[in-house]
Coordinates of C-alpha atoms and ligand atoms in Angstrom, one line a residue:
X1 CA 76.6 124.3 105.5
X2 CA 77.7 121.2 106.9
X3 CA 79.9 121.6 110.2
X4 CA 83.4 120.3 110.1
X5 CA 83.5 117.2 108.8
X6 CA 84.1 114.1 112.0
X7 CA 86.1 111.1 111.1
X8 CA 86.6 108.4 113.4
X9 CA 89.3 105.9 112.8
X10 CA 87.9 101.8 113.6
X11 CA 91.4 100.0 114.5
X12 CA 94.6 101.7 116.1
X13 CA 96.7 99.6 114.4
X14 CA 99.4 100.1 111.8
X15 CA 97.6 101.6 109.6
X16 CA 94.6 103.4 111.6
X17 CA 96.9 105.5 113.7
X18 CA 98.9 106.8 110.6
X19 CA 95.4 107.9 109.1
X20 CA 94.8 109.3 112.7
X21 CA 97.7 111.0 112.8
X22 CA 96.9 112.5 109.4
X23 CA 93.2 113.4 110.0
X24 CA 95.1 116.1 112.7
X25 CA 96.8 117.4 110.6
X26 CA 93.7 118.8 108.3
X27 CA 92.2 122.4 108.8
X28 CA 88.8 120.8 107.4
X29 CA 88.1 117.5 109.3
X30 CA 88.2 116.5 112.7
X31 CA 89.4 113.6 114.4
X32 CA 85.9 112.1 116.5
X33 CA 88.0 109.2 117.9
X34 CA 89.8 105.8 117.5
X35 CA 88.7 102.4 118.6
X36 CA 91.1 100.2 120.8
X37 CA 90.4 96.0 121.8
X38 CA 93.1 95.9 124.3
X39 CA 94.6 98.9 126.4
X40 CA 98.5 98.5 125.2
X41 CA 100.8 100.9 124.4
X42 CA 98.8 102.0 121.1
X43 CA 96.0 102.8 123.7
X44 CA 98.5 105.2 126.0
X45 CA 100.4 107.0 123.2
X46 CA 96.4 107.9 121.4
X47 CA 95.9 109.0 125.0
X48 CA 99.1 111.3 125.2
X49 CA 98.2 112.9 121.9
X50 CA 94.7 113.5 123.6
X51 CA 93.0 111.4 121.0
X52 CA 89.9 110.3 122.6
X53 CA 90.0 106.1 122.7
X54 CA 86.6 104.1 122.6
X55 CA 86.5 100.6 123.2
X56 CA 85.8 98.2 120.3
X57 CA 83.3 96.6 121.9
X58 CA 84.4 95.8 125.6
X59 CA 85.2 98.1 127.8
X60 CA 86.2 95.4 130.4
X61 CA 89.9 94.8 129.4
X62 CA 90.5 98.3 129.9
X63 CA 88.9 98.9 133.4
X64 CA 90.8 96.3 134.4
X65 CA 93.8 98.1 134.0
X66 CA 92.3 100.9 135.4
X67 CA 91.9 103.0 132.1
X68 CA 88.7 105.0 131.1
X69 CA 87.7 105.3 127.5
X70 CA 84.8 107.4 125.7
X71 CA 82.6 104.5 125.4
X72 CA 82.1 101.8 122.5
X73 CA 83.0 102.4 118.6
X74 CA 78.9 103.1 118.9
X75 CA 79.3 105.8 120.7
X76 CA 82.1 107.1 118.4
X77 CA 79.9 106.4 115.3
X78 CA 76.9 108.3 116.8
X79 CA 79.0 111.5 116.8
X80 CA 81.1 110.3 112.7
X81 CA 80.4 111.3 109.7
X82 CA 82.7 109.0 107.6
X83 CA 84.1 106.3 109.9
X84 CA 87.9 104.9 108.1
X85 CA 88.3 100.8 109.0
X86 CA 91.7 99.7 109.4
X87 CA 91.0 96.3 111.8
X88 CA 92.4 93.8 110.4
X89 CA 91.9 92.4 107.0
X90 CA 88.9 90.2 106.2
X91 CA 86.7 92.2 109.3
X92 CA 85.2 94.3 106.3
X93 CA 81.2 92.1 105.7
X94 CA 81.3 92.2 109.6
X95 CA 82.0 95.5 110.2
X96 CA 80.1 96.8 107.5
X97 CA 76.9 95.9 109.1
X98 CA 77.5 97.6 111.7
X99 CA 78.1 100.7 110.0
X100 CA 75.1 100.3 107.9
X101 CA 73.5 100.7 111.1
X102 CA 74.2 104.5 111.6
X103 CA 72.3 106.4 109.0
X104 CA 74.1 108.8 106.9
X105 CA 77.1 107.4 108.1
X106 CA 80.0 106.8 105.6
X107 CA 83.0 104.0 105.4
X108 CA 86.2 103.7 104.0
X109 CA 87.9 100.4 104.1
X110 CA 91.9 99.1 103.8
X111 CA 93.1 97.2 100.6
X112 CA 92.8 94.2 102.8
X113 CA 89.6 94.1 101.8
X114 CA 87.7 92.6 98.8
X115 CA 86.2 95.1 96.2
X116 CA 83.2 93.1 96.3
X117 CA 82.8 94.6 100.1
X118 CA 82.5 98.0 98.5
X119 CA 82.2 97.4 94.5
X120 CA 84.3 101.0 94.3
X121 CA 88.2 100.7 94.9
X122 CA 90.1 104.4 94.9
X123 CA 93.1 105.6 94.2
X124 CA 93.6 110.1 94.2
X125 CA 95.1 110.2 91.0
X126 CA 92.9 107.4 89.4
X127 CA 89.1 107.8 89.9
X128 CA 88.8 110.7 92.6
X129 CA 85.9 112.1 91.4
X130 CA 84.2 108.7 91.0
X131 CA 83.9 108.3 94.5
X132 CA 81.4 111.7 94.8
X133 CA 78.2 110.7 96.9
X134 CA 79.2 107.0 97.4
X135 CA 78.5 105.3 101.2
X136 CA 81.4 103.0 100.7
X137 CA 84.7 103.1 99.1
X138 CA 88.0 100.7 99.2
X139 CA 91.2 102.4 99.7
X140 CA 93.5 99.7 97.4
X141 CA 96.4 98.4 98.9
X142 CA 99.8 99.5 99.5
X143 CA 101.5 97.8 96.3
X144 CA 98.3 98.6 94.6
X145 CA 98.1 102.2 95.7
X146 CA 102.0 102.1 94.4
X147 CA 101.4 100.6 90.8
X148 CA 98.4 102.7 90.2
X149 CA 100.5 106.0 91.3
X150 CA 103.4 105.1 88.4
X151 CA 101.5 103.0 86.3
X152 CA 98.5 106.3 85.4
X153 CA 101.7 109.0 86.0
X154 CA 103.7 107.3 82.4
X155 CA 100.3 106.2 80.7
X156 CA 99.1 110.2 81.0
X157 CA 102.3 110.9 78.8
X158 CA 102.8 107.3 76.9
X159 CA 100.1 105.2 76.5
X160 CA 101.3 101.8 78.1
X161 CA 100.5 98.7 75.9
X162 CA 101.4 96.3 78.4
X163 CA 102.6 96.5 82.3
X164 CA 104.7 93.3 84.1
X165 CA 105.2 93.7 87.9
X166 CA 107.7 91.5 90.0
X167 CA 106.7 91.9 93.6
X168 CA 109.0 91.7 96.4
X169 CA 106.9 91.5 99.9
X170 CA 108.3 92.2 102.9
X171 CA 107.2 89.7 105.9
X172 CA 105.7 91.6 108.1
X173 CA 105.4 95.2 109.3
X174 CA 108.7 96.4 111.7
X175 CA 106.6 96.6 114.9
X176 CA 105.1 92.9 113.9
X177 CA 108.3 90.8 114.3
X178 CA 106.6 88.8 117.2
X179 CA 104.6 87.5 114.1
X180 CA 105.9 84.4 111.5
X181 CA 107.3 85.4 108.5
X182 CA 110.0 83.4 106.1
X183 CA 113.0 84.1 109.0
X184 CA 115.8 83.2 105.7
X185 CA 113.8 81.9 102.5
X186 CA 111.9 83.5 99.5
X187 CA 108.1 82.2 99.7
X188 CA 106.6 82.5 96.4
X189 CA 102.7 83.4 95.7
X190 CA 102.2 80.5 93.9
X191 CA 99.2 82.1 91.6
X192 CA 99.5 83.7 88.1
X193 CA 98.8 86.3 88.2
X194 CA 99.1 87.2 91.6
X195 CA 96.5 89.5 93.3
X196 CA 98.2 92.6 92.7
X197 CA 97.7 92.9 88.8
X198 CA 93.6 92.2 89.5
X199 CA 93.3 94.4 91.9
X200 CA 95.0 97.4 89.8
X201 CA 92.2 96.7 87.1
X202 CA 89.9 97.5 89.7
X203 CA 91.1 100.9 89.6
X204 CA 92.1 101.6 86.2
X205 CA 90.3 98.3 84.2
X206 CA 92.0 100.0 80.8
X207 CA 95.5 99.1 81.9
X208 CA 96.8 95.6 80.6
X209 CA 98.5 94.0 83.6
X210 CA 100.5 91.3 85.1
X211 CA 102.0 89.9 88.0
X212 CA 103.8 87.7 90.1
X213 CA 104.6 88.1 93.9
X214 CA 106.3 87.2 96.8
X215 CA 107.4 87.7 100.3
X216 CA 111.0 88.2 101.5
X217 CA 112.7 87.9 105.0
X218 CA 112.5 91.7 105.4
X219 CA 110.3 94.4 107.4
X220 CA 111.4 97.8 105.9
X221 CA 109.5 98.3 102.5
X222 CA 107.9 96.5 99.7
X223 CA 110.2 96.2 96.4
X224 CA 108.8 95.7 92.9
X225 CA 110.6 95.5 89.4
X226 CA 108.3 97.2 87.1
X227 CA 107.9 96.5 83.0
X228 CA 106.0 98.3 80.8
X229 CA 105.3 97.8 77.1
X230 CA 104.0 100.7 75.3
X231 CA 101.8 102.0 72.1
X232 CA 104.2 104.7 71.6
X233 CA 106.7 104.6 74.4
X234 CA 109.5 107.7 75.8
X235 CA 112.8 107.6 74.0
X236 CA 114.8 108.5 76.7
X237 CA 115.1 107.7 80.4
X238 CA 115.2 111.8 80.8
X239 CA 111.7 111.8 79.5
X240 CA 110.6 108.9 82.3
X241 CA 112.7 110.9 85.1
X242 CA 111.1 114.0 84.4
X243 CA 107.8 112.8 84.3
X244 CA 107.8 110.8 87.1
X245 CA 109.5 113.6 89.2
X246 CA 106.1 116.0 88.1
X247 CA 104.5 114.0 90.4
X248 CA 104.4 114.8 94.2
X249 CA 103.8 111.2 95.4
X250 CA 106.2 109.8 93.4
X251 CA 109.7 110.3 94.6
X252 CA 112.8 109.7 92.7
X253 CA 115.8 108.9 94.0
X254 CA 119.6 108.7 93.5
X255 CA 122.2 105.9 94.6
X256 CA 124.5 109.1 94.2
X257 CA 123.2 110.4 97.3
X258 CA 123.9 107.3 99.3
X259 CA 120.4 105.7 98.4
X260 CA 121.7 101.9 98.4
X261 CA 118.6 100.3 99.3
X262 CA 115.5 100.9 101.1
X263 CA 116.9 101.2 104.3
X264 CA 118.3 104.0 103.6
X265 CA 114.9 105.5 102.2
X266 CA 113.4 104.5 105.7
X267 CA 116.2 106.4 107.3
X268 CA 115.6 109.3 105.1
X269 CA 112.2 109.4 106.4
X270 CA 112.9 109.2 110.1
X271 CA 115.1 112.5 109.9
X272 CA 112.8 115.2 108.0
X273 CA 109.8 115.6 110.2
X274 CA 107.8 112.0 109.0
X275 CA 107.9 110.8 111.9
X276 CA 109.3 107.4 109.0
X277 CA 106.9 107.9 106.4
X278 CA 107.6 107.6 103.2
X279 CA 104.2 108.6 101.4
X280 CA 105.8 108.7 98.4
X281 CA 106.7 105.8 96.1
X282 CA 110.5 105.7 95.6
X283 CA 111.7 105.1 92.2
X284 CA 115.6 104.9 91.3
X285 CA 116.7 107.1 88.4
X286 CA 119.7 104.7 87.5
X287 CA 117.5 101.8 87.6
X288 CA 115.2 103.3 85.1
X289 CA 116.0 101.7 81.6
X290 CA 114.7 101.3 78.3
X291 CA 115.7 98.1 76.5
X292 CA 116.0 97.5 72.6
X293 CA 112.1 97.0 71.7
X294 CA 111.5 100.1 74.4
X295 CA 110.3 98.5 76.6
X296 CA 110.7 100.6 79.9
X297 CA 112.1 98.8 83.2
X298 CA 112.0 100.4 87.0
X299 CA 112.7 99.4 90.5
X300 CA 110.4 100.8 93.0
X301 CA 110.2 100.9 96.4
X302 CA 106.9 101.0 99.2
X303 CA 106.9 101.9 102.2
X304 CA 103.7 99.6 103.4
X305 CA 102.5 101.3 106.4
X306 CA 102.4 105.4 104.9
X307 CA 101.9 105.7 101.5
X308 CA 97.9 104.9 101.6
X309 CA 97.1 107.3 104.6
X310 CA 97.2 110.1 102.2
X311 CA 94.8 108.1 99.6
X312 CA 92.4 107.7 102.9
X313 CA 92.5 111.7 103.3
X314 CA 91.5 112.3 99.9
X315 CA 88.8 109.7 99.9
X316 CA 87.4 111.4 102.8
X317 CA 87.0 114.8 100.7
X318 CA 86.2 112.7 97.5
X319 CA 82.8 111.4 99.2
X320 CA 81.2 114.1 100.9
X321 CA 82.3 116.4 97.3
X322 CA 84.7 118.8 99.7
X323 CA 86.9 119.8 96.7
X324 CA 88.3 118.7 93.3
X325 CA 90.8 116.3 93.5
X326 CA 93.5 118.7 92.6
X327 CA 93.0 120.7 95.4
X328 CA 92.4 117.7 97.6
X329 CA 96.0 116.2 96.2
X330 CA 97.5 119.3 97.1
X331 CA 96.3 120.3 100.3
X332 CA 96.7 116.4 101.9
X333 CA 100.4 116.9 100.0
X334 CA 101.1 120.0 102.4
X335 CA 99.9 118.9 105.2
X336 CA 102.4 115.7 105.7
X337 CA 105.0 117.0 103.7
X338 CA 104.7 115.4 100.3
X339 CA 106.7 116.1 98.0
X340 CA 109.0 118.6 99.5
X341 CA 112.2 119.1 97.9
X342 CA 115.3 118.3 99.8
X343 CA 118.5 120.0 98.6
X344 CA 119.3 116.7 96.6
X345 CA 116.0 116.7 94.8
X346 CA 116.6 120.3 93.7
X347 CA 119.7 119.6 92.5
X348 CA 118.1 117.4 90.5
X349 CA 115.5 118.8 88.7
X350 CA 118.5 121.5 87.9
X351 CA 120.2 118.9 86.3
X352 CA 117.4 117.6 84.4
X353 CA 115.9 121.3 83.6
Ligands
NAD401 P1 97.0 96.0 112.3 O1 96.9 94.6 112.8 O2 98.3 96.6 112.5 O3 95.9 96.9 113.0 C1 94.6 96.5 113.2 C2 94.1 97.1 114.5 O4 92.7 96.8 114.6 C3 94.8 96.4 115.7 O5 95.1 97.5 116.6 C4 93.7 95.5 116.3 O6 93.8 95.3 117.7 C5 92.4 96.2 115.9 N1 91.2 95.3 115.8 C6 91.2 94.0 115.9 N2 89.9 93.6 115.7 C7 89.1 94.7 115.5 C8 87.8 94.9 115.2 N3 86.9 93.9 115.1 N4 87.4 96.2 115.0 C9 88.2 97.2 115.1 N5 89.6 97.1 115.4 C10 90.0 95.8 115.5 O7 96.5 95.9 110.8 P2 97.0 97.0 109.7 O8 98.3 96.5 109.1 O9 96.9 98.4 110.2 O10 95.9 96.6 108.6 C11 94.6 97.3 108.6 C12 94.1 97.2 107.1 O11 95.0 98.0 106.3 C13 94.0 95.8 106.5 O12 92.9 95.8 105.6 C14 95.3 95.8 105.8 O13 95.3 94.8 104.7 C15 95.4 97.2 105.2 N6 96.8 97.6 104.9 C16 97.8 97.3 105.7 C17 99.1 97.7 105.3 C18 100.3 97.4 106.1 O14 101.4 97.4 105.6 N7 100.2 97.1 107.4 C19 99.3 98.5 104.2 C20 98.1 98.9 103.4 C21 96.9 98.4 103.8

């Protein structure tokens, strides 16, 4: 029997020390390490959770400053068994080689990525089992990760003819604002469709799909305005709520309760033990709708840098064949949290019982 399971995490970043953070929290893997470039304040805080820090490459920058690390991310990936990339889009066909290097070692990569990188993008709820035995798997995207959560929750129950997303980016991530973004203007993707609605096909090719996207002077969440057509749609909003609300990682919320926007979502998740996350996708009850032809209309909110880490746990389990994704879906949920009812949300599945 294989020995628990050692992930390493390549990139400290937004994104790799949320899937740390995460990997921690599990009874059945262990955290190996986490690669740094520069010794900054990511470096220190990994330090003072006594994560162990390897350089990416240099170990220079850091002696400099007088900080040790563990050695080089080859060092790390001597001791892995599934390594998780989160540098920075577009290092994927570069670091891939060097993985490829270490036998029997296994990646994940970041939505950032191409598919073509790994020719298998995963989403839990999608294609879980898919991803038994295979070196290399995507995690999609944040928005992606999103639309395929609500998009396979209603097409379990209604089978969706047709799907329309509106995407509403936000510029950069809150600890980014050093970086350009539109400061007061709306910059449109000018594409049709946009990415997003290709790269949910890559996930779940049966779903019809399209989209348009773009990027808003805001850090705290994505936004999109979801459509969907259907075969044989719900006829009521009840029926959407309840179904949606069935879901763990889907999270629906009332403007009753004071939720306005999605800083107050953000807030929400700074206050119960998230540390911020929001790992689930937020969906507004009153914003649900169904229109004269049925067609079903949603607003639903992202936050960017949480709600793929618990997609990278359960790809983790999904390779090496740990457990079925039910139990994987589960067990992930408990550990951060997901899905646990506040007083409001119990009040509302009274209502709606
Ligand atoms: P980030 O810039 O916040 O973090 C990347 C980290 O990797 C930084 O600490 C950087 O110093 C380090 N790094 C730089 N070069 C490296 C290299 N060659 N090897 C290892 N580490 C290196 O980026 P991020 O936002 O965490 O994005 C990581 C991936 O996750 C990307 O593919 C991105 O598209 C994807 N993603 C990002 C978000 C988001 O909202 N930020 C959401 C979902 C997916």
């Amino acid at each position: 029997m294989m020995e628990t399971l050692k992930a390493a995490v390549n990139g400290y970043g937004t994104i790799g020390r949320r899937v740390a953070d995460a990997i921690l929290k599990q009874d059945d893997m262990e955290l190996a390490g986490v690669t740094k470039t520069s010794p900054d304040f990511r470096f220190l805080e990994a330090r003072e959770k006594g994560i162990r820090v390897f350089a990416v490459s240099d170990n220079r920058p850091f002696e400099r400053r007088g900080y040790q690390t563990e050695g080089t991310l080859k060092d790390l990936l001597k001791e892995a068994d599934v390594v998780v990339d989160c540098a920075p889009k577009h290092s994927g066909f570069e670091n891939l080689e060097i993985y490829n290097r270490f036998p029997g070692l296994k990646a994940i990569f970041q939505g950032g990525e191409k598919h073509s990188l790994t020719n298998f993008s995963f989403n839990s709820q999608c294609n879980y089992n898919e991803a038994g035995g295979k070196r290399n798997v995507r995690v999609v995207s944040c928005n992606t990760t999103a639309l395929c959560r609500v998009i396979s929750q209603i097409d379990r129950f209604y089978k969706i003819k047709k799907a329309r997303v509106a995407v509403v980016r936000r510029s950069v991530d809150p600890g980014d604002s050093n970086k350009k973004g539109p400061v007061n203007a709306w910059e449109p993707a000018l594409e049709y469709p946009s990415h997003h609605a290709t790269d949910v096909s890559t996930v779940m090719p049966h779903i019809r799909i399209s989209s348009l996207a773009g990027i808003a002077p805001m850090t705290i969440m994505h936004g999109h305005m979801l459509f969907a057509e259907f075969h044989k749609g719900p006829e009521t909003t009840a029926d959407v709520i309840r179904i949606l609300s069935e879901n763990k990682r889907i999270k629906v919320v009332s403007s009753e309760d004071g939720f306005l926007s999605t800083a107050q979502l953000k807030d929400y998740a700074e206050s119960n033990g998230r540390n911020g996350n929001m790992y689930e996708v937020c969906v507004w009850k009153e914003g649900i709708g169904l229109d004269e032809d049925g067609e079903l209309g949603m607003h639903i909110a992202i936050d960017q840098q949480a709600d793929v880490v618990p997609e990278n746990i359960d790809a983790i389990r999904a390779m090496f064949g740990m457990m079925s994704a039910e139990e994987s879906i589960a067990k992930t949920n408990a550990s951060l949290g997901i899905g646990s009812k506040s007083r409001v949300l119990e009040k509302e599945e009274t209502i709606l019982s």
